[in-house]
Coordinates of C-alpha atoms in Angstrom, one line a residue:
Chain A
M1 CA -9.2 46.3 19.1
L2 CA -9.9 44.9 15.7
R3 CA -10.6 47.0 12.6
V4 CA -11.4 45.3 9.3
E5 CA -11.7 47.4 6.1
G6 CA -12.6 46.5 2.6
L7 CA -11.8 42.9 3.1
S8 CA -12.2 40.8 -0.1
K9 CA -11.3 37.3 -1.2
H10 CA -11.8 35.7 -4.6
F11 CA -11.3 32.1 -5.5
G12 CA -10.8 32.2 -9.2
G13 CA -13.9 34.0 -10.5
F14 CA -15.9 33.4 -7.4
T15 CA -16.1 36.2 -4.9
A16 CA -16.3 34.6 -1.4
V17 CA -16.0 37.8 0.5
D18 CA -16.7 41.2 -1.0
N19 CA -15.6 44.4 0.6
V20 CA -16.5 43.8 4.2
D21 CA -15.9 46.3 6.9
F22 CA -16.4 45.8 10.6
S23 CA -14.7 46.6 13.9
L24 CA -14.6 45.2 17.3
E25 CA -14.3 46.8 20.7
K26 CA -12.4 45.2 23.6
G27 CA -14.4 42.8 25.6
E28 CA -17.2 42.5 23.0
I29 CA -18.8 39.3 21.7
L30 CA -19.6 39.7 18.0
G31 CA -21.7 37.0 16.4
L32 CA -21.0 36.3 12.7
I33 CA -23.8 34.5 11.1
G34 CA -25.1 33.7 7.6
P35 CA -26.3 30.8 5.6
N36 CA -23.8 28.2 4.3
G37 CA -21.4 29.6 1.7
S38 CA -22.0 33.2 2.8
G39 CA -18.3 33.8 3.5
K40 CA -18.2 33.4 7.3
S41 CA -15.5 30.8 7.3
T42 CA -13.5 32.7 4.6
I43 CA -13.5 35.8 6.8
F44 CA -12.5 33.7 9.8
N45 CA -9.7 32.1 7.9
M46 CA -8.4 35.5 6.8
L47 CA -8.5 36.7 10.4
S48 CA -6.5 33.7 11.6
G49 CA -4.0 33.8 8.8
T50 CA -4.9 30.6 7.0
L51 CA -6.0 32.6 3.9
K52 CA -4.5 35.7 2.4
P53 CA -7.0 38.4 1.5
N54 CA -7.0 39.8 -2.1
A55 CA -7.7 43.2 -0.8
G56 CA -8.4 45.1 2.4
S57 CA -6.8 45.5 5.7
I58 CA -7.1 43.8 9.1
Q59 CA -5.7 45.8 12.0
L60 CA -5.3 44.2 15.4
E61 CA -4.6 46.9 18.0
G62 CA -3.5 49.2 15.2
K63 CA -1.2 46.7 13.6
E64 CA -1.7 45.3 10.1
I65 CA -2.0 41.6 10.3
A66 CA -3.5 40.7 6.9
G67 CA -1.4 37.9 5.2
T68 CA 0.6 37.1 8.4
P69 CA 1.1 33.4 8.8
P70 CA -1.2 31.5 11.3
H71 CA 1.4 30.8 13.9
A72 CA 2.4 34.4 14.1
I73 CA -1.2 35.6 14.4
C74 CA -1.6 33.1 17.2
G75 CA 1.5 34.6 18.8
M76 CA -0.1 38.0 18.6
G77 CA -2.9 36.8 20.9
V78 CA -5.5 35.6 18.5
G79 CA -6.7 32.1 19.4
R80 CA -9.0 30.1 17.1
T81 CA -11.0 26.9 17.1
F82 CA -11.9 24.7 14.2
Q83 CA -15.4 24.0 13.2
I84 CA -14.6 20.3 13.0
P85 CA -12.4 19.6 16.0
R86 CA -8.9 18.8 15.1
P87 CA -7.2 17.3 18.2
I88 CA -3.8 15.6 17.9
R89 CA -4.8 12.1 18.6
R90 CA -1.4 10.7 19.5
L91 CA -1.1 13.3 22.3
S92 CA -3.2 13.2 25.5
I93 CA -5.8 15.7 26.3
L94 CA -3.5 17.6 28.6
E95 CA -0.6 17.4 26.1
N96 CA -2.8 18.9 23.4
A97 CA -3.6 21.9 25.5
A98 CA 0.0 22.1 26.8
L99 CA 1.3 22.2 23.2
A100 CA -0.9 25.2 22.6
G101 CA 0.2 26.7 25.9
Y102 CA 3.8 26.5 25.0
Y103 CA 3.9 27.4 21.3
G104 CA 0.8 29.7 21.5
Q105 CA 2.7 32.0 23.8
A106 CA 5.5 32.2 21.3
G107 CA 7.8 29.9 23.3
A108 CA 8.2 32.8 25.8
V109 CA 7.1 30.5 28.7
T110 CA 8.7 27.7 30.5
R111 CA 7.3 24.2 30.2
E112 CA 5.8 24.4 33.7
Q113 CA 4.0 27.6 32.8
A114 CA 2.8 26.0 29.5
W115 CA 1.4 23.0 31.5
R116 CA -0.2 25.4 34.0
S117 CA -1.9 27.4 31.3
A118 CA -3.1 24.1 29.8
E119 CA -4.6 22.9 33.1
E120 CA -6.3 26.3 33.6
A121 CA -7.7 26.2 30.2
L122 CA -9.0 22.6 30.6
E123 CA -10.6 23.5 33.9
M124 CA -12.2 26.6 32.3
V125 CA -14.0 24.4 29.8
G126 CA -14.7 21.6 32.3
L127 CA -12.4 18.9 31.0
P128 CA -10.4 16.5 33.1
T129 CA -6.8 17.6 33.6
N130 CA -5.2 14.2 34.4
A131 CA -2.1 13.7 32.5
D132 CA -2.7 10.8 30.2
A133 CA -6.4 10.8 29.4
S134 CA -6.6 9.9 25.7
I135 CA -8.5 11.9 23.1
D136 CA -10.5 8.8 22.4
T137 CA -12.3 9.3 25.7
L138 CA -13.9 12.5 24.4
G139 CA -17.3 12.6 22.7
A140 CA -18.5 15.3 20.2
A141 CA -19.1 17.9 22.9
G142 CA -15.8 17.0 24.7
L143 CA -13.9 17.5 21.4
K144 CA -15.4 20.9 21.0
K145 CA -14.5 21.8 24.5
L146 CA -10.9 20.7 23.8
E147 CA -10.8 23.0 20.8
L148 CA -11.8 25.8 23.0
A149 CA -9.3 24.8 25.7
K150 CA -6.5 24.7 23.1
A151 CA -7.3 28.2 22.0
L152 CA -7.5 29.5 25.6
A153 CA -4.2 27.9 26.5
T154 CA -2.5 30.2 24.0
K155 CA -3.7 33.1 26.3
P156 CA -5.5 35.0 23.6
S157 CA -6.8 38.5 23.8
L158 CA -9.1 37.8 20.8
L159 CA -10.8 34.4 20.5
L160 CA -12.2 33.3 17.1
A161 CA -14.7 30.6 17.9
D162 CA -15.9 28.6 15.0
E163 CA -18.4 27.0 17.2
S164 CA -20.9 25.6 14.8
L165 CA -22.9 23.8 17.4
G166 CA -24.6 21.5 14.9
G167 CA -24.3 18.0 16.2
L168 CA -24.9 18.9 19.8
D169 CA -28.2 18.6 21.6
H170 CA -30.0 21.6 23.1
S171 CA -28.5 21.4 26.6
E172 CA -25.0 21.0 25.2
M173 CA -25.6 24.0 22.9
D174 CA -26.7 26.1 25.9
Q175 CA -23.7 24.9 27.8
A176 CA -21.4 25.9 25.0
A177 CA -23.0 29.3 24.8
D178 CA -22.7 29.9 28.5
M179 CA -19.1 28.9 28.4
L180 CA -18.3 31.6 25.9
K181 CA -20.1 34.1 28.1
N182 CA -18.0 32.9 31.1
I183 CA -14.8 33.2 29.2
R184 CA -15.5 36.8 28.4
A185 CA -16.6 37.5 32.0
E186 CA -13.7 35.8 33.7
L187 CA -10.8 36.3 31.3
G188 CA -11.9 39.5 29.6
I189 CA -11.4 38.0 26.2
T190 CA -12.9 39.6 23.1
I191 CA -14.8 37.0 21.0
I192 CA -15.9 36.6 17.5
W193 CA -18.4 33.7 17.3
V194 CA -19.1 32.2 14.0
E195 CA -22.3 30.2 13.8
H196 CA -24.8 28.8 11.4
I197 CA -27.6 28.3 13.9
M198 CA -28.9 31.6 15.1
G199 CA -30.9 30.7 18.2
V200 CA -28.3 30.1 20.9
L201 CA -26.0 32.8 19.5
M202 CA -28.5 35.6 19.9
R203 CA -28.7 35.1 23.6
V204 CA -25.0 35.6 24.2
V205 CA -23.6 38.1 21.7
D206 CA -23.5 41.9 22.1
R207 CA -23.7 42.5 18.4
V208 CA -24.4 40.4 15.3
M209 CA -23.1 40.7 11.8
V210 CA -25.0 38.9 9.0
L211 CA -23.4 37.9 5.8
D212 CA -24.9 36.7 2.6
H213 CA -23.0 35.9 -0.6
G214 CA -19.9 37.5 0.8
E215 CA -21.5 40.8 1.6
K216 CA -22.5 42.3 5.0
I217 CA -26.2 42.7 4.8
A218 CA -26.9 43.7 8.4
E219 CA -25.2 44.6 11.6
G220 CA -26.5 45.6 15.0
R221 CA -28.0 44.5 18.3
P222 CA -29.4 40.9 18.1
Q223 CA -33.1 41.9 18.4
D224 CA -32.8 44.5 15.7
V225 CA -31.0 42.2 13.3
A226 CA -33.4 39.4 13.8
A227 CA -36.2 41.8 12.9
D228 CA -34.5 43.1 9.8
P229 CA -36.4 42.2 6.7
K230 CA -33.2 41.5 4.7
V231 CA -32.1 39.0 7.3
I232 CA -35.5 37.3 7.3
E233 CA -35.4 37.1 3.6
V234 CA -31.9 35.5 3.6
Y235 CA -33.0 33.0 6.2
L236 CA -36.4 32.5 4.6
G237 CA -37.2 29.0 3.7
S238 CA -35.2 26.5 5.7
D239 CA -34.3 28.8 8.5
A240 CA -37.4 31.1 8.7
D241 CA -38.7 29.5 11.9
E242 CA -35.4 29.8 13.5
V243 CA -35.2 33.5 12.8
A244 CA -38.6 33.9 14.4
A245 CA -37.6 31.9 17.4
A246 CA -34.4 33.8 17.7
A247 CA -36.2 37.1 17.5
S248 CA -38.6 36.1 20.3
R249 CA -35.7 34.9 22.4
A250 CA -33.8 38.1 21.9
Chain B
M1 CA 15.7 -5.9 37.4
N2 CA 16.7 -2.4 38.4
S3 CA 17.1 -0.6 35.1
K4 CA 20.0 1.5 36.4
L5 CA 21.9 -1.6 37.4
L6 CA 21.1 -3.1 33.9
I7 CA 22.6 0.0 32.3
A8 CA 25.7 -0.1 34.5
V9 CA 26.2 -3.8 33.6
I10 CA 25.8 -3.1 29.9
A11 CA 28.2 -0.1 30.1
A12 CA 30.8 -2.3 31.9
I13 CA 30.6 -5.0 29.2
L14 CA 30.9 -2.4 26.5
V15 CA 34.0 -0.8 28.1
A16 CA 35.6 -4.2 28.7
L17 CA 34.8 -5.5 25.3
P18 CA 38.2 -4.8 23.6
F19 CA 40.1 -6.3 26.6
I20 CA 38.5 -9.6 26.9
G21 CA 40.4 -11.0 24.0
L22 CA 37.9 -10.2 21.3
D23 CA 39.5 -10.9 17.9
S24 CA 40.1 -8.3 15.4
Y25 CA 37.3 -9.3 13.2
P26 CA 34.5 -9.3 15.8
L27 CA 35.8 -6.0 17.1
H28 CA 35.7 -4.6 13.6
L29 CA 32.1 -5.7 13.3
V30 CA 31.2 -4.0 16.6
I31 CA 32.8 -0.8 15.4
V32 CA 31.0 -0.9 12.1
I33 CA 27.7 -1.6 13.9
L34 CA 28.3 1.4 16.3
I35 CA 29.0 3.8 13.4
W36 CA 26.0 2.7 11.5
S37 CA 23.8 2.7 14.6
F38 CA 24.7 6.4 15.0
A39 CA 23.6 7.0 11.4
Y40 CA 20.4 5.1 11.9
T41 CA 19.7 6.9 15.1
G42 CA 20.2 10.1 13.2
W43 CA 17.7 9.1 10.6
S44 CA 15.1 8.0 13.1
I45 CA 15.2 11.3 14.9
M46 CA 13.2 12.7 11.9
G47 CA 11.8 9.5 10.6
R48 CA 9.7 8.8 13.7
F49 CA 7.7 12.0 12.9
G50 CA 6.6 10.8 9.6
L51 CA 9.4 12.6 7.8
V52 CA 10.5 9.6 5.8
S53 CA 13.7 10.5 4.0
L54 CA 15.2 8.3 1.4
G55 CA 18.0 10.8 1.0
H56 CA 20.2 10.1 3.9
G57 CA 22.7 8.2 1.8
A58 CA 23.4 11.7 0.3
F59 CA 24.1 13.2 3.7
M60 CA 26.3 10.3 4.6
A61 CA 28.2 10.6 1.3
I62 CA 28.6 14.3 1.9
G63 CA 30.0 13.6 5.3
G64 CA 32.6 11.1 4.0
Y65 CA 33.6 12.8 0.7
V66 CA 33.9 16.4 1.9
T67 CA 36.1 15.3 4.9
A68 CA 38.3 13.1 2.7
L69 CA 38.6 15.6 -0.2
L70 CA 39.5 18.4 2.2
W71 CA 42.2 16.2 3.7
N72 CA 43.6 15.0 0.4
E73 CA 43.3 18.1 -1.7
L74 CA 43.8 20.9 0.8
G75 CA 45.5 19.1 3.7
L76 CA 42.7 20.2 6.0
S77 CA 42.6 18.1 9.1
P78 CA 39.3 16.2 9.7
W79 CA 39.0 18.2 12.9
I80 CA 38.1 21.1 10.5
G81 CA 36.9 18.9 7.6
I82 CA 34.2 17.1 9.6
P83 CA 32.6 20.3 10.9
V84 CA 32.7 21.7 7.3
A85 CA 31.2 18.4 6.0
M86 CA 28.4 18.7 8.6
I87 CA 27.7 22.3 7.6
C88 CA 27.5 21.2 4.0
A89 CA 25.0 18.4 4.9
G90 CA 23.0 20.9 7.0
G91 CA 23.0 23.3 4.1
M92 CA 21.9 20.6 1.7
A93 CA 19.1 19.6 4.2
V94 CA 17.9 23.2 4.2
L95 CA 18.1 23.5 0.4
I96 CA 15.9 20.4 0.0
G97 CA 13.8 20.7 3.2
Y98 CA 12.8 24.3 3.0
P99 CA 10.9 24.2 -0.3
C100 CA 9.4 20.8 0.6
F101 CA 8.1 22.1 4.0
R102 CA 7.2 25.5 2.7
F103 CA 5.1 24.0 -0.1
R104 CA 3.8 21.1 2.0
I105 CA 5.5 18.3 0.2
V106 CA 4.8 15.6 2.7
G107 CA 4.5 11.8 2.9
H108 CA 5.3 9.9 -0.3
Y109 CA 6.2 13.0 -2.2
F110 CA 8.7 14.0 0.4
A111 CA 10.2 10.5 0.2
L112 CA 10.4 10.8 -3.6
V113 CA 12.2 14.2 -3.5
T114 CA 14.7 12.9 -1.0
L115 CA 15.2 9.8 -3.0
A116 CA 16.2 12.0 -5.9
L117 CA 18.7 13.7 -3.7
S118 CA 20.4 10.4 -3.0
E119 CA 20.8 9.7 -6.7
V120 CA 21.9 13.3 -7.5
V121 CA 24.7 13.2 -5.0
R122 CA 25.8 9.7 -6.3
Q123 CA 25.8 11.0 -9.9
V124 CA 27.8 14.0 -8.9
I125 CA 30.4 11.8 -7.3
I126 CA 30.6 9.6 -10.4
A127 CA 30.6 12.6 -12.8
T128 CA 33.5 14.2 -11.0
R129 CA 35.5 11.0 -11.1
D130 CA 38.8 12.8 -11.9
T131 CA 38.7 14.1 -8.3
T132 CA 36.5 11.7 -6.4
G133 CA 37.5 8.5 -8.1
G134 CA 33.9 7.9 -9.2
S135 CA 32.4 4.5 -8.5
L136 CA 35.9 3.1 -7.9
G137 CA 35.9 4.8 -4.6
Y138 CA 38.2 7.2 -2.7
T139 CA 40.9 6.7 -0.1
P140 CA 42.0 9.4 2.4
E141 CA 45.8 9.6 2.4
R142 CA 47.6 7.9 5.3
H143 CA 49.3 10.3 7.7
G144 CA 52.2 8.3 9.0
D145 CA 51.8 4.9 10.7
G146 CA 49.8 4.1 13.8
W147 CA 47.7 6.7 15.6
S148 CA 47.5 10.2 14.2
V149 CA 45.5 12.7 16.1
I150 CA 45.7 15.4 13.5
A151 CA 44.5 13.1 10.7
L152 CA 42.0 11.3 13.0
Q153 CA 43.5 8.0 11.7
S154 CA 44.4 4.9 13.6
D155 CA 45.3 1.3 12.8
D156 CA 44.6 0.4 16.4
R157 CA 41.1 -0.9 16.5
T158 CA 40.8 -0.5 20.3
I159 CA 41.1 3.3 20.1
F160 CA 38.6 3.5 17.3
Y161 CA 36.3 1.3 19.2
F162 CA 36.2 3.8 22.1
V163 CA 35.7 6.7 19.7
A164 CA 32.8 4.9 18.0
L165 CA 31.3 3.9 21.4
F166 CA 31.4 7.5 22.5
V167 CA 29.8 8.7 19.3
W168 CA 27.1 6.0 19.5
M169 CA 26.3 7.0 23.1
A170 CA 26.1 10.7 22.1
G171 CA 23.6 9.6 19.4
I172 CA 21.4 7.9 22.0
V173 CA 21.6 11.0 24.2
I174 CA 20.6 13.3 21.4
W175 CA 17.7 11.0 20.5
R176 CA 16.5 11.1 24.1
M177 CA 17.0 14.9 24.3
V178 CA 14.7 15.3 21.3
D179 CA 12.3 12.9 22.8
R180 CA 12.0 14.9 25.9
S181 CA 11.9 18.3 24.3
M182 CA 8.8 20.4 23.5
A183 CA 9.8 20.0 19.9
R184 CA 8.7 16.4 20.1
Y185 CA 5.2 17.4 20.9
A186 CA 5.2 20.0 18.1
L187 CA 6.5 17.4 15.6
E188 CA 4.0 14.8 16.6
A189 CA 1.3 17.4 16.1
I190 CA 2.8 18.5 12.8
S191 CA 2.9 14.9 11.5
E192 CA -0.8 14.6 12.3
D193 CA -2.3 18.0 11.3
E194 CA -0.2 20.9 10.1
D195 CA -3.0 23.4 10.1
A196 CA -4.1 22.6 13.6
S197 CA -0.5 22.8 14.8
A198 CA 0.0 26.2 13.2
A199 CA -3.2 27.4 14.7
V200 CA -1.8 26.9 18.2
G201 CA 1.4 28.8 17.3
V202 CA 3.7 26.0 16.1
Q203 CA 6.0 27.2 13.3
V204 CA 5.6 24.2 11.1
T205 CA 8.3 24.9 8.6
K206 CA 10.9 25.9 11.2
E207 CA 10.3 22.9 13.4
K208 CA 10.5 20.5 10.5
L209 CA 13.7 22.2 9.3
K210 CA 15.3 22.0 12.7
V211 CA 14.9 18.3 13.0
T212 CA 15.8 17.7 9.4
V213 CA 19.1 19.6 9.8
L214 CA 19.9 17.8 13.0
S215 CA 19.3 14.5 11.4
A216 CA 21.3 15.4 8.3
V217 CA 24.2 16.7 10.3
M218 CA 24.3 13.5 12.4
T219 CA 24.2 11.3 9.3
A220 CA 27.0 13.3 7.7
F221 CA 29.1 12.8 10.9
A222 CA 28.5 9.1 10.6
G223 CA 29.7 9.2 7.0
A224 CA 32.9 11.0 8.1
M225 CA 33.4 8.5 10.9
Y226 CA 33.0 5.6 8.5
C227 CA 35.5 7.2 6.1
Q228 CA 38.1 7.7 8.9
Y229 CA 37.6 4.2 10.1
Q230 CA 37.5 2.2 6.8
M231 CA 39.9 4.5 5.0
F232 CA 37.9 3.8 1.9
I233 CA 34.6 5.2 0.6
S234 CA 32.7 4.7 -2.6
P235 CA 29.3 5.9 -3.8
D236 CA 27.9 2.4 -3.1
T237 CA 29.3 1.9 0.4
I238 CA 28.2 5.3 2.0
G239 CA 25.8 6.8 -0.6
G240 CA 23.2 6.4 -3.1
V241 CA 19.7 4.9 -2.9
G242 CA 21.0 1.6 -1.7
I243 CA 22.4 3.0 1.5
S244 CA 19.4 5.2 2.0
L245 CA 17.1 2.2 1.8
Q246 CA 19.5 0.2 4.1
I247 CA 19.1 3.0 6.7
V248 CA 15.3 2.9 6.5
F249 CA 15.2 -0.9 6.6
A250 CA 17.4 -1.2 9.6
V251 CA 15.4 1.3 11.6
V252 CA 12.1 -0.3 10.7
V253 CA 13.4 -3.7 11.8
G254 CA 14.8 -2.3 15.1
G255 CA 12.0 0.0 16.0
I256 CA 11.5 3.6 15.0
Y257 CA 9.9 4.9 18.3
N258 CA 12.6 3.7 20.7
S259 CA 16.0 5.2 21.3
L260 CA 17.6 1.8 21.1
G261 CA 15.6 0.6 18.1
P262 CA 18.0 1.8 15.4
T263 CA 20.9 0.2 17.3
I264 CA 19.1 -3.1 17.5
G265 CA 18.2 -2.7 13.8
A266 CA 21.9 -2.2 13.0
V267 CA 22.9 -5.3 14.9
I268 CA 20.4 -7.5 13.2
T269 CA 20.8 -6.2 9.6
L270 CA 24.6 -5.9 9.6
L271 CA 25.1 -9.3 11.2
L272 CA 22.6 -10.7 8.7
A273 CA 24.5 -9.2 5.9
E274 CA 27.7 -10.7 7.2
V275 CA 26.2 -14.1 7.6
L276 CA 24.7 -14.0 4.1
R277 CA 28.0 -12.8 2.7
I278 CA 30.0 -15.6 4.3
W279 CA 27.4 -18.3 3.7
I280 CA 26.5 -17.5 0.2
G281 CA 29.6 -15.8 -1.0
T282 CA 29.8 -13.2 -3.7
E283 CA 30.7 -15.5 -6.6
A284 CA 28.2 -16.4 -9.2
A285 CA 26.7 -19.9 -8.6
C286 CA 26.7 -21.9 -11.7
I287 CA 24.3 -24.7 -12.2
T288 CA 25.7 -25.7 -15.5
D289 CA 28.3 -23.9 -17.5
K290 CA 25.6 -22.0 -19.3
I291 CA 23.2 -21.1 -16.4
C292 CA 24.7 -18.9 -13.7
L293 CA 22.9 -17.2 -10.9
N294 CA 24.3 -13.9 -9.6
V295 CA 24.1 -14.6 -5.9
A296 CA 25.3 -11.2 -5.0
G297 CA 21.6 -10.2 -5.2
V298 CA 20.5 -12.8 -2.6
P299 CA 21.1 -10.6 0.5
L300 CA 19.0 -7.9 -1.1
L301 CA 16.2 -10.4 -1.8
V302 CA 16.3 -11.5 1.9
Y303 CA 16.3 -7.9 3.0
G304 CA 13.3 -7.2 0.8
I305 CA 11.3 -10.1 2.1
M306 CA 12.1 -9.2 5.7
L307 CA 11.2 -5.6 5.2
V308 CA 7.7 -6.6 3.9
L309 CA 7.3 -9.0 6.8
F310 CA 8.3 -6.5 9.4
I311 CA 6.1 -3.7 8.0
I312 CA 3.1 -6.1 8.1
F313 CA 3.7 -8.0 11.3
L314 CA 5.9 -5.8 13.5
P315 CA 5.4 -2.2 12.4
K316 CA 7.0 -0.9 15.6
G317 CA 10.1 -3.0 15.1
I318 CA 11.6 -5.5 17.4
V319 CA 12.2 -3.1 20.2
G320 CA 8.8 -1.6 19.9
A321 CA 7.1 -5.0 20.0
C322 CA 9.1 -6.1 23.0
A323 CA 8.3 -2.9 24.8
D324 CA 4.6 -3.3 24.2
R325 CA 4.7 -6.9 25.3
W326 CA 6.6 -5.9 28.5
R327 CA 4.2 -3.1 29.2
A328 CA 1.2 -5.4 28.7
R329 CA 2.7 -7.9 31.1
G330 CA 3.3 -5.1 33.7
N331 CA -0.3 -4.0 33.4
N332 CA -1.6 -7.6 33.9
G333 CA 0.6 -7.9 36.9
A334 CA -0.8 -4.7 38.4
L335 CA -4.3 -6.0 37.7
A336 CA -3.6 -9.3 39.4
K337 CA -2.6 -7.5 42.5

């Protein structure tokens, strides 16, 4: 459903993403990993329309979307979450999701339908659907769930999850990972999951793509990628143990 | 008290007002307050979403001058002139708004750009003084005596009162319609986080432009109304930075988040201005024959002090503060039960 070819992005003289190709089948969960500054977020922002690529193409269901503004990409069925949750604090939890439900479906729905998609999305991620619960009642894990609910309320066919589970404890991480699995199973949504921490991700994804310095250095099944010497080298040092742990889990 | 009953009582009082022997002068004040209330309501429709415009004096001036010029120069009835003026103001709003919103000029920078708009329009009026009369002002030509439908003129205050009352109510209705629309959620979201709003499909530039054009068009209409009523406009009475600031000040005092806030703001500020004018006068006060104080600046000074006090102590304005107090009391009552 998604085909990315020769995608590149420079910031001044710095090459953040260099000639990256990948594609995605319907219903797949693709993990996108790499150390800090490897270009994950830049790719993510180009997919969601926040950044314009300098070169390359992004085709969604055969349609070129590179350089399309974010709201239009959202309207085409691409939902995204933000790494650091960005709720609208002056709206309630339900209103946050309902806003996404209304505008994310390109205004082609009634208010009632928007509110219903919002409630469904909140239920899916396990948040309360009562009308005026304030954002302030949510903790770190709750805010991440709301990010997901907002993206789901737009009824996406492709979900870009900038999960970054740092800041959550182990049970919360597992919960979040299971949630993505459920979303795929129940709603048939294709997912790209961007993550810095490898462990939990490996358990859920069908395929992993590893980035380093803006280049794709490995791609394949989680267990193969985790055993790849290039990947181990990239993660060597601070994350070496984690790679080993991930390999054993996978 | 039942709120529907309260509204009915207020409506009855408003309708009866010209018939209960109200003098010409108080009735004049009420009409002026209604017209300004409409302008203030128009401003707050966008101002409440953090789109603080200091350029609404420009829209008001466009409304008044375009209508009056078309009438005097081309003989076009205000029935056509006012819509044309509103289209001009809407066009001006797009001209200023689109680049601002497209390139994310927000907050103080947006206020500064719109501030410049106020001054540009004022300077244009002054520069074209051969046609517009410059800072001396401009008067639409009288179309016969009494009430003229085609010229939208009347020397009967009662008729004008009902026109102004209707317009004012329309303003409140529009405010409430925006308040209940989905656009309100979008604009609240935009005012907090444009990227996060765009990510859930909100067309940030389009939503901001829509509300800005609505606000500008309403303000232009108020300018035209003011012109038709007063039969005299000048850059200082309906345009320029002074009027722009007056609008912001009144709305801040009344309350920016309530439909009646701008109206209450208009009542307070316009009455205050009248009181200060009558009380202090406009003459220079001379202590000796060499030291004279220009007291015309005193109302401005009082305004300034009040504005600072309100922003610090009552940021939601009078109506907002009362509503909060009322709600708090309601909650306490519920708890006591």
